[in-house]
XYZ file of C-alpha atoms in Angstrom:
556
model
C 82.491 92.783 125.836
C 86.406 92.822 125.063
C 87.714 93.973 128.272
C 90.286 97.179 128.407
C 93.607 94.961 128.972
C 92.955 92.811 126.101
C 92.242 95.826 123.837
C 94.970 97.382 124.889
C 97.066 94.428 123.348
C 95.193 93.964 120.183
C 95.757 97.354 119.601
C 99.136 97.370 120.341
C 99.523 93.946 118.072
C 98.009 95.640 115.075
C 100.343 98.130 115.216
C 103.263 96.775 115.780
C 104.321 100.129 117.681
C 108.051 100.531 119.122
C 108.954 102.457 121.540
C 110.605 105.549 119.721
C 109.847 104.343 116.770
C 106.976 105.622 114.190
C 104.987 105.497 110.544
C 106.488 108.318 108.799
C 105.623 109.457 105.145
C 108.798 110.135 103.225
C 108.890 111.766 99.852
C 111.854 110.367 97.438
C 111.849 112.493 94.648
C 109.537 112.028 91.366
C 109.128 110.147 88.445
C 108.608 112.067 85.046
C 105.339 109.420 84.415
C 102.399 108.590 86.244
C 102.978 105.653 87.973
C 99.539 103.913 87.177
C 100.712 100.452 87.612
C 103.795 99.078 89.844
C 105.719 96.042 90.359
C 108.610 94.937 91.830
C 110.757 93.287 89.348
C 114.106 92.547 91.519
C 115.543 93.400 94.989
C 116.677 97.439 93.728
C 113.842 97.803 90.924
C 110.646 98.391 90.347
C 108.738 98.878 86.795
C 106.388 101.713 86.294
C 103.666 101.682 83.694
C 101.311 104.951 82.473
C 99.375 106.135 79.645
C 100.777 106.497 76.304
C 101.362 110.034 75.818
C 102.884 113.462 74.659
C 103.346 115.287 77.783
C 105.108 113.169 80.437
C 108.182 115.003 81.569
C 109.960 111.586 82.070
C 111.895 111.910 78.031
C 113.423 108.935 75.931
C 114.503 108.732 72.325
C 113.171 112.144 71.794
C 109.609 111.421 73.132
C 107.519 111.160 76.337
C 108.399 108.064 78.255
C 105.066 105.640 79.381
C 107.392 103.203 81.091
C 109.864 103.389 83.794
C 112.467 101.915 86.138
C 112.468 102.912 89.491
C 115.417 102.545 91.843
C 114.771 101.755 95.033
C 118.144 102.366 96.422
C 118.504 105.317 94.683
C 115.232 107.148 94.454
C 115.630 107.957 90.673
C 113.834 106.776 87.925
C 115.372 105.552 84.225
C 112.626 105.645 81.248
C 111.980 102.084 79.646
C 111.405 101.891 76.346
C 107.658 100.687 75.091
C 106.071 100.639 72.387
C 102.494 99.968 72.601
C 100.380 101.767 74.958
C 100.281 100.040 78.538
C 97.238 102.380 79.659
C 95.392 100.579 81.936
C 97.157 97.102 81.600
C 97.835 93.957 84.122
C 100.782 92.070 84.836
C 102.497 89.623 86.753
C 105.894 87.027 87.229
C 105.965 83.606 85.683
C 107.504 80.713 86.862
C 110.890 81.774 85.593
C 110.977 85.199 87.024
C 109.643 87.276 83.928
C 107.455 89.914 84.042
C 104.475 90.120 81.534
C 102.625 93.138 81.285
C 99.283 92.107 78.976
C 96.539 94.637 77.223
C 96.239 98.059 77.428
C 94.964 100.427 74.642
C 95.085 102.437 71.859
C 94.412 106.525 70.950
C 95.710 107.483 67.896
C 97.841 110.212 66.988
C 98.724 110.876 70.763
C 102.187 109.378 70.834
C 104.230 107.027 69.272
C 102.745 103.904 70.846
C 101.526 101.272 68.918
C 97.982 99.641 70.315
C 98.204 97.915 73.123
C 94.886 96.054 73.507
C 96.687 92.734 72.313
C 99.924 93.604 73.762
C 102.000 90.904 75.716
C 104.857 92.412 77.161
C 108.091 90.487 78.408
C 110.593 91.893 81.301
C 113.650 88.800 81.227
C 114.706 88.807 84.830
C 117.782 91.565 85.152
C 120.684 90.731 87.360
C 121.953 94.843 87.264
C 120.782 96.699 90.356
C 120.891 100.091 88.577
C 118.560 98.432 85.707
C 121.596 99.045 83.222
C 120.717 96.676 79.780
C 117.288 96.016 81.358
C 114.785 96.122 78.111
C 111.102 95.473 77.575
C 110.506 92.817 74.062
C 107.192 94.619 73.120
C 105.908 93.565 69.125
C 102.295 92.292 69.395
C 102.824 91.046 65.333
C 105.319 88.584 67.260
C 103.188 87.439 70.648
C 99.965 88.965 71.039
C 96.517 88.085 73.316
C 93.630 86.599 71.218
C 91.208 88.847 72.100
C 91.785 92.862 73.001
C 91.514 93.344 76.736
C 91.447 96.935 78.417
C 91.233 96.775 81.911
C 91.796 92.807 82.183
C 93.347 91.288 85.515
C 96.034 88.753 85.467
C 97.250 86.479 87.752
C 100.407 83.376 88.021
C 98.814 80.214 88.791
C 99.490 77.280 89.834
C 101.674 76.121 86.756
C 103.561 78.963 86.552
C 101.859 81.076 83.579
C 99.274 83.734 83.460
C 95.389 83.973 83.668
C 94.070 86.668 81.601
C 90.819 87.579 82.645
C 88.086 89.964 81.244
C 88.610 93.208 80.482
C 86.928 95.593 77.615
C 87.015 95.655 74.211
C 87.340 99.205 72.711
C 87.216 102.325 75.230
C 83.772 103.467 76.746
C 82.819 106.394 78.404
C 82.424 104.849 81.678
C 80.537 101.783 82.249
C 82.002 98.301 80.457
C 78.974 98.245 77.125
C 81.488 96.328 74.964
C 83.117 93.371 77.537
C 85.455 90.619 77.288
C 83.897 88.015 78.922
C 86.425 84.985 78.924
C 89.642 83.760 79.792
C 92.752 83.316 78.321
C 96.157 82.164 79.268
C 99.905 82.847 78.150
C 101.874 80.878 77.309
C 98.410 79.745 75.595
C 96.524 77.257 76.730
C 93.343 75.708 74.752
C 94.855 76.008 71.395
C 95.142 79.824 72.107
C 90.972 80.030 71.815
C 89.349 82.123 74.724
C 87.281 80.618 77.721
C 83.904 81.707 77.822
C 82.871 82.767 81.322
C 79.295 83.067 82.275
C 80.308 84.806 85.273
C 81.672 87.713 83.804
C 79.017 87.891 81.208
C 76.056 88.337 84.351
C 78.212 90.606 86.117
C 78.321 94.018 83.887
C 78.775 96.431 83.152
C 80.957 96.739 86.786
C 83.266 94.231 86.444
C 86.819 95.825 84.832
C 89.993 94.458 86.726
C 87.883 91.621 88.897
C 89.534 90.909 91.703
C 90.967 87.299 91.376
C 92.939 84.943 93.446
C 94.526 81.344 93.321
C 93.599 79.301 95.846
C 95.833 76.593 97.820
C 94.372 73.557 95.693
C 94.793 75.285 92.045
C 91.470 76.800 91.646
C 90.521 80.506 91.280
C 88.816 82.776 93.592
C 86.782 85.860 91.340
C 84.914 88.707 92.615
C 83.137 91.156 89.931
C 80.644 93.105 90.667
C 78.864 92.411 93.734
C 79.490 88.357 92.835
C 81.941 85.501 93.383
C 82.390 82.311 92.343
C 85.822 79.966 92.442
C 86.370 79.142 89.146
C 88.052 75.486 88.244
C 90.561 76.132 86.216
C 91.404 72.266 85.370
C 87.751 70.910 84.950
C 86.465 74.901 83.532
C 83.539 74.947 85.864
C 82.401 77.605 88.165
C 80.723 77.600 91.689
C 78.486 80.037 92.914
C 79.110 81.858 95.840
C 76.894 84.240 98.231
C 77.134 88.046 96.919
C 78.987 90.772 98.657
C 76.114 91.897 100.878
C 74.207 94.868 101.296
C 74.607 95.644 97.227
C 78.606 96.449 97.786
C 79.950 96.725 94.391
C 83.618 96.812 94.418
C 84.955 96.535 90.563
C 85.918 99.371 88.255
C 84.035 101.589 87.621
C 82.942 101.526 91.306
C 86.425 100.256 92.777
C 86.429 98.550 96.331
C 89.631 96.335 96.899
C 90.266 92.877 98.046
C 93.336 90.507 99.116
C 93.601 86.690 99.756
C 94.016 86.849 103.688
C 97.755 85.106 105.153
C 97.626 81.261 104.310
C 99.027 79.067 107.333
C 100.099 75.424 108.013
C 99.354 72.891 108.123
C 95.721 73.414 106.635
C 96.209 76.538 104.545
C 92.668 77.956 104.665
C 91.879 80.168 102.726
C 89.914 83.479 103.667
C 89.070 86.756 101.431
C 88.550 90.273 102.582
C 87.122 92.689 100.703
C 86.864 96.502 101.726
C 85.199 99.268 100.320
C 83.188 99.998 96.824
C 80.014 101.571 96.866
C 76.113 100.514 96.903
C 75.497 102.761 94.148
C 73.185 100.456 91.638
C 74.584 99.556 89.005
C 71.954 100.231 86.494
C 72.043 103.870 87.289
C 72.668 105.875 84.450
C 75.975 108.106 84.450
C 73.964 110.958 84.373
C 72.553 110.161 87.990
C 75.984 109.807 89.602
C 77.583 112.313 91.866
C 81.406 113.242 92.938
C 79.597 113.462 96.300
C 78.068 109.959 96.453
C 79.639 108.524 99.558
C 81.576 105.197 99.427
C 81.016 102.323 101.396
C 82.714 101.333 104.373
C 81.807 97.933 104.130
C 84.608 94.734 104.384
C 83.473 91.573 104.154
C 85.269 88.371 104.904
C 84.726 84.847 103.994
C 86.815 81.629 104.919
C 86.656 79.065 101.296
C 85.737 76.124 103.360
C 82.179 73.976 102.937
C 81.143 75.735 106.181
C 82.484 78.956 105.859
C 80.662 79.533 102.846
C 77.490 77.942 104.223
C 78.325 80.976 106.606
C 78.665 83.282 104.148
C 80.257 86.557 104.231
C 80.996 88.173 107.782
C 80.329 92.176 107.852
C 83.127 94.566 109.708
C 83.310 98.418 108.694
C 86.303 100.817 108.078
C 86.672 103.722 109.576
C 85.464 105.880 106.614
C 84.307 105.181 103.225
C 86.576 104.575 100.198
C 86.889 104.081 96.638
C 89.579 103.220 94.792
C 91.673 102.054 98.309
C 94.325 99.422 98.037
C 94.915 96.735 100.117
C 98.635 95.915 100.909
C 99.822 92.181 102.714
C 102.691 93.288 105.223
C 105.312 90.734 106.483
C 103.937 90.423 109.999
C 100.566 89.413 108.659
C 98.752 92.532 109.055
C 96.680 94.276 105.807
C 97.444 98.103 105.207
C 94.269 99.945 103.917
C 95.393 103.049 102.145
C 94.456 105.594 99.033
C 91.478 106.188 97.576
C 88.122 108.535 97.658
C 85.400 109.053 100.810
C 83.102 109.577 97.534
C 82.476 109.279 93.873
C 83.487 106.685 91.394
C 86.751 105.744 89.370
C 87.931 107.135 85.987
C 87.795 110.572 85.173
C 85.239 113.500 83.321
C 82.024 111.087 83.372
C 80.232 112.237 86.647
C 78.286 115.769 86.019
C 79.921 117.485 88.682
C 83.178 115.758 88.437
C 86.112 118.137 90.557
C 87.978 119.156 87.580
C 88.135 116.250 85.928
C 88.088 113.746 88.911
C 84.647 111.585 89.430
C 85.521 111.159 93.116
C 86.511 113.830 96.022
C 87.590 113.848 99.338
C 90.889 111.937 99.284
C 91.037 108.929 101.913
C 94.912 110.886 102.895
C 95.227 108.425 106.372
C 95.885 104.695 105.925
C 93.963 101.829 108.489
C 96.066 98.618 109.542
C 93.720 95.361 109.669
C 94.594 92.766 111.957
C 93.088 89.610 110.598
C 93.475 87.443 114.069
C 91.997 89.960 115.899
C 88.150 89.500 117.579
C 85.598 90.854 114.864
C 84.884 94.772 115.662
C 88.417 95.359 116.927
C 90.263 94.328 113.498
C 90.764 98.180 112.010
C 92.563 100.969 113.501
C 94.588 104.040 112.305
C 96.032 105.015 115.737
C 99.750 106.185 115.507
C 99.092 106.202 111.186
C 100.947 109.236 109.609
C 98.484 111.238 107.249
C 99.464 112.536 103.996
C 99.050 115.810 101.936
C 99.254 113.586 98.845
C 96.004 112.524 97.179
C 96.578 108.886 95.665
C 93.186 108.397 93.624
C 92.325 107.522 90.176
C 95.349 106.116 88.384
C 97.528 105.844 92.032
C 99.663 102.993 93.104
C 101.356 101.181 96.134
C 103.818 98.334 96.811
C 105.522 96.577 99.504
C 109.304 96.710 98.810
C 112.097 94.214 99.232
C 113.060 96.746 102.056
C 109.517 96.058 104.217
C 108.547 99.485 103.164
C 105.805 100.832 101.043
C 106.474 102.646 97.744
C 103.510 105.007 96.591
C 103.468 106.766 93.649
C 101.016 108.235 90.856
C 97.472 109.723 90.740
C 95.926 111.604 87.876
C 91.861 111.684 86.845
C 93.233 113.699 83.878
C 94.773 111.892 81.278
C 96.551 114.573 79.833
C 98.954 116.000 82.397
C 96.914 118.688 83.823
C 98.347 120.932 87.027
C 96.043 123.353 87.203
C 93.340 121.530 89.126
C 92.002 120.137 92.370
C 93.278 116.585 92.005
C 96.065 117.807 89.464
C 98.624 115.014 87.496
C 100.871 113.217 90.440
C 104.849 112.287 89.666
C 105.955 112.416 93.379
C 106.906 109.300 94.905
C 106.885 108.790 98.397
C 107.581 106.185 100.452
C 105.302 104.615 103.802
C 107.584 103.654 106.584
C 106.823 101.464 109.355
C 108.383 101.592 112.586
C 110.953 99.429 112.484
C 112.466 101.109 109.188
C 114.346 103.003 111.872
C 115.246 100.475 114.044
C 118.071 97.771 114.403
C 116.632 95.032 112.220
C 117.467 91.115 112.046
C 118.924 89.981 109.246
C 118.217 86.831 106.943
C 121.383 85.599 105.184
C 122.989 82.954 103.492
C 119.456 81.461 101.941
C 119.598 79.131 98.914
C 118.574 80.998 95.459
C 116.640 78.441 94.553
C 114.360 76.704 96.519
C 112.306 73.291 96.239
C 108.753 72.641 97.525
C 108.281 70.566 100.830
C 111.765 70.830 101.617
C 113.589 72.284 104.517
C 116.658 74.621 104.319
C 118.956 76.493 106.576
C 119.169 80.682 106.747
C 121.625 82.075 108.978
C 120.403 84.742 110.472
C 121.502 88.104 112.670
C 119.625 89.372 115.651
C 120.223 92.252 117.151
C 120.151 93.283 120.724
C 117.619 95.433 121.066
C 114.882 92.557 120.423
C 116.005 90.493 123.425
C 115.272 86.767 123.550
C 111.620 87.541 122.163
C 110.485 83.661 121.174
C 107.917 85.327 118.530
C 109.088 84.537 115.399
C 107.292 84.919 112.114
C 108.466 83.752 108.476
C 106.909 85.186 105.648
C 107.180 84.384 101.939
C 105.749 86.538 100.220
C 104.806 87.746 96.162
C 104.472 91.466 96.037
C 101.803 91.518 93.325
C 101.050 94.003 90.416
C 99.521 97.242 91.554
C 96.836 99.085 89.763
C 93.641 100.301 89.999
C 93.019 99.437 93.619
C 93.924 95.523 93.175
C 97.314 93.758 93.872
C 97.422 90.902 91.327
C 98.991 87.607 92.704
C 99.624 89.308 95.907
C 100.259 86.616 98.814
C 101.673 85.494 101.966
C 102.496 82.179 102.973
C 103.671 81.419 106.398
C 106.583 79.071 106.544
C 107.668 77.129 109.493
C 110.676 77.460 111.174
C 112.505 76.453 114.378
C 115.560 79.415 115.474
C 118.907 77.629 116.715
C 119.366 77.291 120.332
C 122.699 80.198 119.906
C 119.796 81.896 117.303
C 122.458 82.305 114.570
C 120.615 79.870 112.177
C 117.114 79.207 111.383
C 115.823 76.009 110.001
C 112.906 76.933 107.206
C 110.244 74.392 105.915
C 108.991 75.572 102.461
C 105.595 75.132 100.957
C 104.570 71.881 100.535
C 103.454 72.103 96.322
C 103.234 74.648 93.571
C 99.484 75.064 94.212
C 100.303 76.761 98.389
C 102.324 78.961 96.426
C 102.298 79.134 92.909
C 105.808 78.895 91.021
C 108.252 81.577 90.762
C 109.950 84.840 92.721
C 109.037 85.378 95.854
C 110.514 87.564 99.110
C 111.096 85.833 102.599
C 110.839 87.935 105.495
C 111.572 87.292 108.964
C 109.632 89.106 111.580
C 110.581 88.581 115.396
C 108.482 90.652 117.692
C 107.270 93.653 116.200
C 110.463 94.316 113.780
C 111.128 92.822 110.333
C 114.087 92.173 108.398
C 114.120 92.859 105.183
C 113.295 90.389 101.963
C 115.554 88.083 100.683
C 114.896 87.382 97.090
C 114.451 83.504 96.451
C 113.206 81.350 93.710
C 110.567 78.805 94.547
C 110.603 75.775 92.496
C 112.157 74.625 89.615
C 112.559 77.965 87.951
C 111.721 76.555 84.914
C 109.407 78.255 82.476
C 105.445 78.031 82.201
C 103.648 75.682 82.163
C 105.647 73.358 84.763
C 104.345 70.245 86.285
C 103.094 69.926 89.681
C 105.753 69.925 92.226
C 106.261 68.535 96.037
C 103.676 67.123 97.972
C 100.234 66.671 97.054
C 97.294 68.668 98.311
C-alpha cells in the first residue's frame, strides 16, 4: 500500500497545482468552420481543416470556407483558400517546416471542392504573425497520392518526409469494406508504388486513422484494431506484437487514443499508452450497435524493449469510459486525457438509435491528467480539472499551443451544419488553461533558430521571483502533432539536458543526439521549473533542409 504522504505528493505532482492558481476553461470566440483537424503551423497560427461544404458560416470568394487560420494572439479566424475537400484528412511538418495535409474526399455537387482522396496539400512556412500572404498550393493534377486514402494517418519520420498510411478507398457507411492497406510516402519513395502491409489487411474493418509512431531508432510503432506491430521502415518488415488486451479496440470506427510516452536520456526508451476504445466485437453488424454501448476505460502501456514486450501490455483504468478522447503531451511530462463519449461509436447516423445524428452520447465534458512516473494505480486523476458545458465528440479537436495552453475547437456528428439537435454543429473555440497561464512565468530567450543534433547551445533565460531557487528544472522539445479524430500525429516530447548558470540567467541545452530521437524539422522548447512553464520557443532542428535528408549527429 502507497502510504497517505506519498499520495499526497503524487497527487500534487500530477497536477502541478499553485497556490492561487487554477485550470480554467476560456471561450475565445468562434470559427465560421468546424475545426475537424488542427495544427499548429507557427508561433501565432494555427490551420483549421473541415468538410467541404455549403453551409459553413466562415465565407471566402463568395462560398463556404473548409479551411482556416486561426490566430492565437488574436482569437479570430481568416478563411484559407482550398480547393479539394480535406474531410477527414491527415497531416503533418516536414523537415523544412511545411505543412502537408494528404487525402480527404469527395461528394459531388456539395461545394466547390475538387476530390480530395489524392490530395497533397502544401502550407510553405509563413513568417507573418497575422497569416497575411499565407496560401495553401492545392492541384492534385500537379502532386497527388498514388492511391485514394480517406481516413489515412500520417506521420514525419526519421528523414524528414511523410508516411502515409491506410486509410479507405471510397466512403462507407460505417465500417472500412473497401481499405487501403499499404503505405506510401511523400516526397515518394519506392518509385511512387504503394507498400503492401499485411498488418493492415488482418486488422479490418476497424482500423481508419491507426495510431502510429516513430520510434528512437527509425522504425514505426502501429496500432489498428486491437493489434500492433513496429513496422521497419528501412528493411519493410513487420514484428508482431501482443494485442491490446481484453478485446480493446481503439481505431475508427471504435476510436480509443494513444501517444508515444516522454523519451529521456541517455537511453530513450520508448513506452506507448493507449486509453480508451471499446470491446465491442468487431464483427458485429451495425445493426447490433447502440448509442448506449459503454466505452472502455481501459489504458494499456507497454515499454518497446526485448523485455518489456516479453511483458506485454500493463492494464491501468480511467476514471470513466471514452470514445473518441484525445490524448495531449504537456511540457512538464504529464498526458491530458480529454473529449470524447462515455458510450457509442464514432461517425455519425449509422447506430439505430443514434441521438440525432450522433452514434455516441454522454459527452466525457471533464479532462484526467496522467502522470506517467507515477506508481501504477495512482497515474490518473481529475482533481482540481475544470469541467466544460462544451461537448467535443465526433469531428472535435485539441492542441497544445506555443503559449503552454490548450486550444479546443470543433464537434459535429452532422455533416451538414445542423443546430437543432442534441450534439448540434460546434464553431466555438475555447481554450484549456493550466495554472500557471496566470502566473509569473520564466522566460526562454535568445535560442539559436536553427539547431544541430548532438550539439550543445546556450538560452538565456528569465526567472522570476515567485519560483524561488527551485533546482527542478525540466526542458522539453516538443512537436505539437496534427489533431483529428482522437489521434495526435507526430506528437512528441523529448527531454533535453541542461545545466542552469550558477547567477541562473543562462542555461546550457544539449540537443538530441540524431534525426531518428527526434525526427527532422519544427519543434517548440519549453522550460518548466517547478510546477510553472514558460512558454515555447520556436526552433528548427537540423539542417532544415527538405525531405528526404540524410542521417544526422550521432549514431543510435
Amino acid at each position: 500500500m502507497v502510504p497517505a504522504l506519498l499520495l499526497a505528493t503524487f497527487s500534487y505532482a500530477l497536477l502541478g497545482v499553485v497556490a492561487g492558481a487554477k485550470w480554467e476553461f476560456v471561450q475565445n470566440g468562434t470559427v465560421g468552420i468546424v475545426a475537424l483537424e488542427a495544427i499548429i503551423v507557427s508561433p501565432t497560427l494555427a490551420v483549421f481543416f473541415d468538410l467541404a461544404a455549403t453551409d459553413r458560416p466562415l465565407m471566402i470568394d463568395g462560398h463556404s470556407a473548409w479551411g482556416a487560420l486561426w490566430n492565437l494572439e488574436t482569437n479570430q479566424a481568416t478563411a484559407l483558400e482550398v480547393a479539394s475537400d480535406t474531410f477527414c484528412a491527415s497531416g503533418a511538418l516536414l523537415s523544412n517546416g511545411t505543412m502537408v495535409s494528404v487525402g480527404g474526399n469527395f461528394f459531388p455537387n456539395t461545394s466547390a471542392a475538387t476530390n480530395g482522396l489524392m490530395a497533397i496539400r502544401i502550407f510553405e512556412p509563413c513568417a507573418n504573425p497575422d497569416g497575411v500572404g499565407c496560401t495553401l498550393f492545392d492541384n492534385s493534377d500537379l502532386v497527388h497520392l498514388a492511391e485514394t486514402r480517406w481516413y489515412p494517418s500520417s506521420l514525419r519520420i526519421f528523414d524528414g518526409s511523410l508516411m502515409i498510411v491506410g486509410g479507405i478507398h471510397e466512403a462507407t457507411v460505417f465500417f472500412n469494406t473497401d481499405p487501403v492497406n499499404s503505405f506510401e510516402f511523400f516526397p515518394s519513395k519506392d518509385g511512387g508504388i504503394p507498400r503492401p502491409s499485411a498488418f493492415l489487411a488482418r486488422t479490418g474493418p476497424v482500423n481508419l486513422f491507426p495510431r502510429v509512431f516513430a520510434l528512437p531508432d527509425g522504425k514505426v510503432f502501429m496500432i489498428a484494431n486491437n493489434q500492433s506491430i513496429i513496422y521497419d521502415i528501412e528493411a519493410n518488415t513487420e514484428t508482431v506484437l501482443p494485442d491490446i488486451p481484453n478485446g480493446v479496440r481503439v481505431t475508427n470506427p471504435f476510436d480509443g487514443t494513444a501517444t508515444l510516452l516522454p523519451l529521456s536520456p541517455p537511453d530513450y526508451i520508448p513506452e506507448i499508452l493507449v486509453c480508451g476504445g471499446t470491446n465491442t466485437s468487431d464483427q458485429l453488424p451495425l445493426a447490433n450497435l447502440s448509442s448506449q454501448d459503454p466505452a472502455s476505460d481501459q489504458c494499456s502501456r507497454i515499454t518497446l524493449t526485448p523485455a518489456g514486450i516479453k511483458k506485454g501490455w500493463e492494464i491501468e483504468h480511467l476514471l470513466e469510459g471514452r470514445v473518441m478522447p484525445e490524448m495531449v503531451l504537456l511540457p512538464n511530462g504529464q498526458v491530458l486525457i480529454i473529449n470524447g463519449a462515455q458510450t457509442g461509436y464514432a461517425a455519425f447516423a449509422g447506430v439505430p438509435d443514434a441521438i440525432g445524428n450522433s452514434n455516441a452520447d454522454h459527452p466525457a465534458f471533464t479532462p484526467s491528467l496522467y502522470n506517467p512516473s507515477a506508481p501504477l494505480g495512482h497515474r490518473i486523476s481529475n482533481q482540481g480539472l475544470p469541467t466544460t458545458d462544451i461537448a467535443r465528440m465526433y469531428h472535435s479537436t485539441v492542441t497544445l499551443t506555443p503559449s503552454g495552453n490548450l486550444l479546443l475547437a470543433g464537434s459535429n456528428p452532422n455533416g451538414d451544419v445542423n443546430l437543432t439537435v442534441k450534439y448540434f454543429t460546434e464553431f466555438r473555440v475555447q481554450n484549456l488553461n493550466p495554472p500557471y497561464m496566470s502566473l509569473p512565468r520564466p522566460i526562454l530567450s535568445s535560442l539559436p533558430a536553427k539547431i544541430a543534433f548532438n550539439s550543445k547551445f546556450t538560452a538565456h533565460v528569465t526567472i522570476p521571483p515567485n519560483l524561488g531557487a527551485s533546482p527542478a528544472i525540466q526542458v522539453a522539445l516538443m512537436d505539437l502533432g496534427f489533431s483529428s479524430h482522437g489521434f495526435h500525429s507526430s506528437s512528441r516530447l523529448v527531454w533535453l539536458e541542461a545545466t542552469l548558470s550558477a547567477d541562473r540567467k543562462t542555461i546550457q541545452i544539449s540537443s538530441p543526439p540524431n534525426n531518428r530521437i527526434y525526427p527532422p524539422g519544427p519543434g517548440y522548447i519549453f522550460l518548466t521549473i517547478g510546477d510553472t512553464t514558460s512558454a515555447g520557443v520556436r526552433v528548427m532542428v537540423g539542417s532544415g533542409a527538405s525531405p528526404p535528408v540524410p542521417d544526422q549527429g550521432k549514431k543510435n
